[in-house]
Structures are given as C-alpha cells and as structure tokens.
Tab-separated table of C-alpha atoms in Angstrom:
chain	number	residue	atom	x	y	z
A	889	MET	CA	-160.806	56.857	-17.639
A	890	VAL	CA	-157.058	56.776	-17.075
A	891	GLY	CA	-155.474	53.849	-18.981
A	892	VAL	CA	-152.990	51.267	-17.784
A	893	VAL	CA	-150.072	53.123	-19.343
A	894	GLN	CA	-151.035	56.410	-17.729
A	895	LEU	CA	-151.450	54.854	-14.299
A	896	SER	CA	-148.137	53.032	-14.618
A	897	ILE	CA	-146.259	56.198	-15.571
A	898	LEU	CA	-148.068	58.200	-12.911
A	899	SER	CA	-147.089	55.640	-10.274
A	900	ALA	CA	-143.464	55.774	-11.366
A	901	SER	CA	-143.566	59.585	-11.432
A	902	LEU	CA	-144.946	59.618	-7.912
A	903	LYS	CA	-142.072	57.485	-6.658
A	904	VAL	CA	-139.483	59.746	-8.292
A	905	LEU	CA	-141.021	63.016	-7.158
A	906	SER	CA	-141.966	61.905	-3.660
A	907	MET	CA	-138.295	61.309	-2.862
A	908	ASP	CA	-137.679	65.034	-3.382
A	909	ALA	CA	-140.638	65.992	-1.219
A	910	LEU	CA	-139.486	63.731	1.604
A	911	ALA	CA	-135.997	65.180	1.411
A	912	ASP	CA	-137.394	68.714	1.832
A	913	PRO	CA	-140.931	68.669	3.316
A	914	ARG	CA	-141.283	72.438	3.638
A	915	PRO	CA	-144.679	73.737	2.388
A	916	SER	CA	-143.206	75.549	-0.590
A	917	HIS	CA	-141.391	72.464	-1.780
A	918	THR	CA	-144.346	70.171	-1.166
A	919	SER	CA	-146.681	72.527	-3.036
A	920	ALA	CA	-144.329	72.549	-5.987
A	921	PHE	CA	-144.201	68.770	-5.838
A	922	MET	CA	-148.002	68.534	-5.946
A	923	MET	CA	-148.223	70.973	-8.848
A	924	ILE	CA	-145.671	69.009	-10.855
A	925	LEU	CA	-147.439	65.745	-10.063
A	926	ALA	CA	-150.815	67.135	-11.112
A	927	PHE	CA	-149.351	68.469	-14.351
A	928	GLN	CA	-147.705	65.150	-15.131
A	929	PHE	CA	-150.943	63.311	-14.430
A	930	LEU	CA	-152.910	65.504	-16.840
A	931	PHE	CA	-150.205	65.397	-19.500
A	932	VAL	CA	-149.776	61.640	-19.452
A	933	THR	CA	-153.532	61.022	-19.306
A	934	PHE	CA	-154.112	62.762	-22.613
A	935	SER	CA	-150.809	62.136	-24.418
A	936	GLN	CA	-151.552	58.503	-25.337
A	937	ALA	CA	-147.877	57.992	-26.107
A	938	GLN	CA	-147.985	54.213	-26.045
A	939	THR	CA	-150.345	51.277	-25.915
A	940	PRO	CA	-150.423	49.236	-22.676
A	941	ALA	CA	-148.647	46.375	-24.473
A	942	ALA	CA	-145.857	48.705	-25.642
A	943	TRP	CA	-145.398	50.124	-22.153
A	944	LYS	CA	-145.213	46.629	-20.695
A	945	ARG	CA	-142.438	45.684	-23.128
A	946	LEU	CA	-140.200	48.530	-21.983
A	947	SER	CA	-137.381	47.783	-19.566
A	948	LYS	CA	-137.187	49.525	-16.200
A	949	ALA	CA	-134.454	51.795	-17.542
A	950	GLU	CA	-136.582	52.770	-20.543
A	951	LYS	CA	-139.589	53.452	-18.316
A	952	ARG	CA	-137.445	55.752	-16.174
A	953	TRP	CA	-136.429	57.592	-19.339
A	954	VAL	CA	-140.099	58.025	-20.303
A	955	VAL	CA	-140.996	59.372	-16.854
A	956	GLY	CA	-138.140	61.873	-17.068
A	957	HIS	CA	-138.962	62.961	-20.636
A	958	LEU	CA	-142.756	63.138	-20.807
A	959	PHE	CA	-142.790	66.012	-23.288
A	960	VAL	CA	-140.924	63.993	-25.931
A	961	ALA	CA	-141.860	60.394	-25.069
A	962	LYS	CA	-144.621	60.228	-27.673
A	963	ARG	CA	-142.297	61.389	-30.454
A	964	ALA	CA	-139.592	58.980	-29.328
A	965	TYR	CA	-142.023	56.069	-29.392
A	966	ARG	CA	-143.183	56.892	-32.914
A	967	ILE	CA	-139.610	57.241	-34.147
A	968	SER	CA	-138.750	53.870	-32.589
A	969	LEU	CA	-141.526	52.246	-34.633
A	970	GLU	CA	-140.418	54.162	-37.733
A	971	ALA	CA	-136.820	52.939	-37.364
A	972	ARG	CA	-137.922	49.335	-37.014
A	973	ASP	CA	-140.199	49.602	-40.065
A	974	ARG	CA	-137.476	51.096	-42.251
A	975	ALA	CA	-134.959	48.470	-41.157
A	976	THR	CA	-137.443	45.689	-41.904
A	977	LYS	CA	-137.892	46.998	-45.454
A	978	LEU	CA	-134.114	47.112	-45.920
A	979	GLU	CA	-133.832	43.391	-45.182
A	980	GLN	CA	-134.817	42.909	-48.846
A	981	ASP	CA	-132.673	45.780	-50.142
A	982	ALA	CA	-129.487	44.949	-52.062
A	983	ARG	CA	-127.718	48.027	-50.684
A	984	LEU	CA	-127.157	46.232	-47.357
A	985	ASP	CA	-126.423	42.623	-46.340
A	986	HIS	CA	-130.020	41.622	-45.384
A	987	ASP	CA	-128.806	40.704	-41.875
A	988	LYS	CA	-130.955	41.984	-38.983
A	989	ASP	CA	-129.059	40.034	-36.305
A	990	GLY	CA	-125.626	41.586	-35.876
A	991	GLY	CA	-125.338	42.647	-39.518
A	992	GLU	CA	-125.718	45.824	-41.544
A	993	VAL	CA	-129.509	45.987	-41.248
A	994	ASP	CA	-129.095	45.788	-37.470
A	995	ALA	CA	-126.497	48.572	-37.638
A	996	PHE	CA	-128.833	50.687	-39.765
A	997	ARG	CA	-131.736	50.252	-37.350
A	998	HIS	CA	-129.730	51.630	-34.437
A	999	ALA	CA	-128.066	54.411	-36.433
A	1000	TYR	CA	-131.322	55.563	-38.037
A	1001	TRP	CA	-133.128	55.418	-34.685
A	1002	MET	CA	-130.545	57.684	-33.043
A	1003	ALA	CA	-130.288	59.995	-36.051
A	1004	ARG	CA	-134.036	60.599	-36.170
A	1005	LEU	CA	-134.276	60.972	-32.406
A	1006	THR	CA	-131.447	63.507	-32.482
A	1007	GLN	CA	-133.233	65.476	-35.202
A	1008	SER	CA	-136.433	65.462	-33.143
A	1009	ILE	CA	-135.457	65.670	-29.474
A	1010	GLY	CA	-131.719	66.418	-29.434
A	1011	ARG	CA	-128.530	64.369	-29.189
A	1012	LYS	CA	-128.334	64.181	-25.397
A	1013	LYS	CA	-131.866	62.856	-24.872
A	1014	ALA	CA	-131.474	60.458	-27.803
A	1015	LEU	CA	-128.274	58.907	-26.489
A	1016	LYS	CA	-129.747	58.608	-23.005
A	1017	LEU	CA	-132.626	56.611	-24.457
A	1018	GLY	CA	-130.171	54.473	-26.403
A	1019	GLU	CA	-128.251	53.770	-23.215
A	1020	ALA	CA	-131.480	52.923	-21.384
A	1021	HIS	CA	-132.233	50.421	-24.154
A	1022	GLU	CA	-128.824	48.776	-23.719
A	1023	LEU	CA	-129.316	48.548	-19.954
A	1024	GLY	CA	-132.636	46.906	-20.726
A	1025	ASN	CA	-130.876	44.416	-22.997
A	1026	TYR	CA	-128.690	43.325	-20.094
A	1027	GLN	CA	-131.807	42.772	-17.999
A	1028	ASP	CA	-133.282	40.782	-20.895
A	1029	TYR	CA	-130.153	38.627	-20.897
A	1030	LEU	CA	-130.538	37.984	-17.173
A	1031	SER	CA	-134.173	36.973	-17.655
A	1032	GLY	CA	-133.485	34.867	-20.765
A	1033	LYS	CA	-135.388	37.103	-23.199
A	1034	VAL	CA	-134.076	37.095	-26.779
A	1035	GLU	CA	-133.545	40.210	-28.906
A	1036	GLU	CA	-134.277	39.538	-32.592
A	1037	VAL	CA	-132.836	35.974	-32.722
A	1038	HIS	CA	-130.349	35.516	-29.872
A	1039	LEU	CA	-129.938	36.503	-26.259
A	1040	PRO	CA	-128.278	39.915	-25.911
A	1041	ASP	CA	-124.582	39.738	-25.063
A	1042	SER	CA	-121.583	41.965	-24.435
A	1043	MET	CA	-120.399	42.374	-28.031
A	1044	SER	CA	-123.851	42.989	-29.463
A	1045	SER	CA	-124.147	45.786	-26.898
A	1046	VAL	CA	-120.756	47.230	-27.925
A	1047	MET	CA	-121.944	47.139	-31.537
A	1048	ASP	CA	-125.229	48.871	-30.699
A	1049	ARG	CA	-123.505	51.654	-28.747
A	1050	TRP	CA	-121.080	52.314	-31.618
A	1051	ASN	CA	-123.904	52.576	-34.138
A	1052	ASN	CA	-125.986	54.689	-31.756
A	1053	ARG	CA	-123.166	57.240	-31.522
A	1054	LEU	CA	-122.700	57.190	-35.294
A	1055	GLY	CA	-126.389	57.841	-35.862
A	1056	ALA	CA	-126.594	60.608	-33.268
A	1057	GLY	CA	-123.639	62.388	-34.857
A	1058	ILE	CA	-125.176	62.187	-38.314
A	1059	GLY	CA	-128.559	63.302	-37.029
A	1060	GLU	CA	-126.945	66.336	-35.436
A	1061	GLY	CA	-125.023	67.233	-38.585
A	1062	CYS	CA	-127.973	66.590	-40.905
A	1063	ALA	CA	-130.705	68.198	-38.843
A	1064	HIS	CA	-132.735	69.303	-41.872
A	1065	PHE	CA	-132.480	66.088	-43.894
A	1066	SER	CA	-135.693	64.368	-44.883
A	1067	LYS	CA	-136.238	60.775	-43.795
A	1068	GLU	CA	-135.273	59.545	-47.255
A	1069	GLN	CA	-132.132	61.679	-47.353
A	1070	LEU	CA	-131.169	60.478	-43.898
A	1071	GLU	CA	-131.722	56.838	-44.852
A	1072	GLN	CA	-129.459	57.166	-47.890
A	1073	ARG	CA	-126.766	59.005	-45.910
A	1074	LEU	CA	-126.728	56.239	-43.299
A	1075	ILE	CA	-126.593	53.518	-45.947
A	1076	ASP	CA	-123.609	55.310	-47.494
A	1077	GLU	CA	-121.906	55.467	-44.092
A	1078	ILE	CA	-122.533	51.761	-43.539
A	1079	ARG	CA	-121.244	50.788	-46.983
A	1080	HIS	CA	-118.095	52.858	-46.408
A	1081	GLY	CA	-117.315	50.980	-43.192
A	1082	ARG	CA	-118.145	53.634	-40.609
A	1083	ALA	CA	-120.681	51.482	-38.747
A	1084	ARG	CA	-119.937	48.205	-36.980
A	1085	LYS	CA	-121.280	44.652	-37.284
A	1086	LEU	CA	-120.462	41.225	-35.861
A	1087	ARG	CA	-118.206	38.909	-37.843
A	1088	LYS	CA	-119.849	35.831	-39.402
A	1089	ASN	CA	-118.906	33.071	-41.798
A	1090	GLY	CA	-120.770	32.110	-44.976
A	1091	GLN	CA	-123.179	29.966	-42.983
A	1092	GLY	CA	-124.174	32.869	-40.753
A	1093	GLU	CA	-122.265	31.567	-37.716
A	1094	PHE	CA	-120.655	34.150	-35.431
A	1095	LEU	CA	-116.847	34.210	-35.328
A	1096	ASP	CA	-114.181	35.566	-33.021
A	1097	CYS	CA	-111.284	37.626	-34.389
A	1098	ALA	CA	-109.243	34.446	-34.944
A	1099	GLY	CA	-111.972	33.031	-37.168
A	1100	GLN	CA	-113.220	30.497	-34.634
A	1101	ARG	CA	-116.920	29.861	-34.207
A	1102	VAL	CA	-118.653	31.573	-31.259
A	1103	ASP	CA	-121.664	29.759	-29.832
A	1104	ARG	CA	-124.179	32.507	-29.096
A	1105	SER	CA	-126.665	29.985	-27.780
A	1106	LEU	CA	-124.574	29.724	-24.606
A	1107	ARG	CA	-126.111	31.708	-21.778
A	1108	THR	CA	-123.128	33.905	-20.934
A	1109	TRP	CA	-123.040	37.698	-21.193
A	1110	ARG	CA	-119.383	37.997	-22.167
A	1111	LYS	CA	-118.685	36.610	-25.623
A	1112	GLU	CA	-115.664	36.998	-27.899
A	1113	THR	CA	-117.519	37.705	-31.141
A	1114	CYS	CA	-115.381	39.940	-33.353
A	1115	LEU	CA	-116.605	43.483	-34.049
A	1116	ILE	CA	-115.715	44.559	-37.583
A	1117	PRO	CA	-116.429	47.504	-39.896
A	1118	THR	CA	-119.493	47.245	-42.113
A	1119	GLY	CA	-119.138	47.183	-45.882
A	1120	ARG	CA	-117.157	43.940	-45.983
C-alpha cells in the first residue's frame, strides 16, 4: 500500500510535471512526462524517506524541495535529525553557551546541518534546502507557529542564513571529515566568532544594538534584535 507521505509527494510531483506536459502536449513530451511520473511514483513508494508526521510538519517550500530532490531527500531528512540530536547534546556542553534560541547552540545546529548536507549532497542543494526552511519560517510566523521558543522573525532568519553559509563552506572544505571532526571544527569556528548569534542580557532578554530590550513576544516580523559574533 502506498503511504500518506508517498501519496502526498506523488500528488505534488504530478502538479509540477503536468505543467510541463500542458505547455508541450506533443506525444514525445507527454510520454516522457508519464515515464518520469511512473519512476517518481515507484521511487517514492519504496524510499520511505519520512514518516507521515514528519512530512506534515514540512513547509510548502520544503515539500517543493523534496519533490525536486527525490534521490537525496532521504539522506537530507536523516541529516536533519542528526543535526538536531547533536545540538541538543551540546546544550549541556561547556564549549558553547547552552543557548538553543538565538545563541551558540542554535548557530551550531544550522552550521552543522549545512556542513553535513554539503558533505552528502553538495553545497548547492544544501543551501537551497536551507533557504526553503527559512521561507517556511516566514510562513510559520504568519500562522503564529513558534520555532524553538519564539515566533520566527527577521533577525533570527538573518542569523540562520549566516550560519547556513558558514556551515556549507566548512562542509565543502572538509568533505572527508568525520562527524566528530566536523563537530569540533564548527565549535572552534563558533568560539572564534565566525558564526552569528542574537544579543542578550544576563537575564536572557533579547537586546538591540543600543542595549535596549527587544520584546520578541510581539507579533511583528521585523525586529531590531542585534546580530553579534559568537564567542562573546
């Protein structure tokens, strides 16, 4: 039986591919369309890349990425879980600041995610997935869905994109590093100030660059939280 995930991806694939067939309905083009569709159906049916719950949690932009990258979607999903697990363990690690919400642990999660994806599927595909995730965050903001602790906002997205690029660059330059070597390299980069985090005071409140408190509970996308180098 074809699962919920497979049917969902197949439906999305059909929408994408049918646009091409309608644009050029000649027999040769239509036959190619049907062959591609059949191949995608068989591939997705047996790939078991994600559980139905995981597929449902993806944003529209992330689902489009999956449909366009079926050969690597399963690997990307596993690496996403791996990155989250490693970041969770680092919340208790003295090498970073224990902060998963705009802090160094948050920066590590994004950088490690992109570094491992780049090692596995290449820089271009990795960064496209990272961008799809950020587009999804904006949709989460519009729907009132929190990420980690707070609603996504403009400066958290700027932070994520910076750390995504950092991680992709390191993953490309350290293609043969083990997971442990990569983790340590990224921690070193973070401690030397090459990643970015959001400025906070001693009470964990977000601050702008003038040192004034920023209320992240306000439902506005644009916020003036200050982006600063890690390692401080």
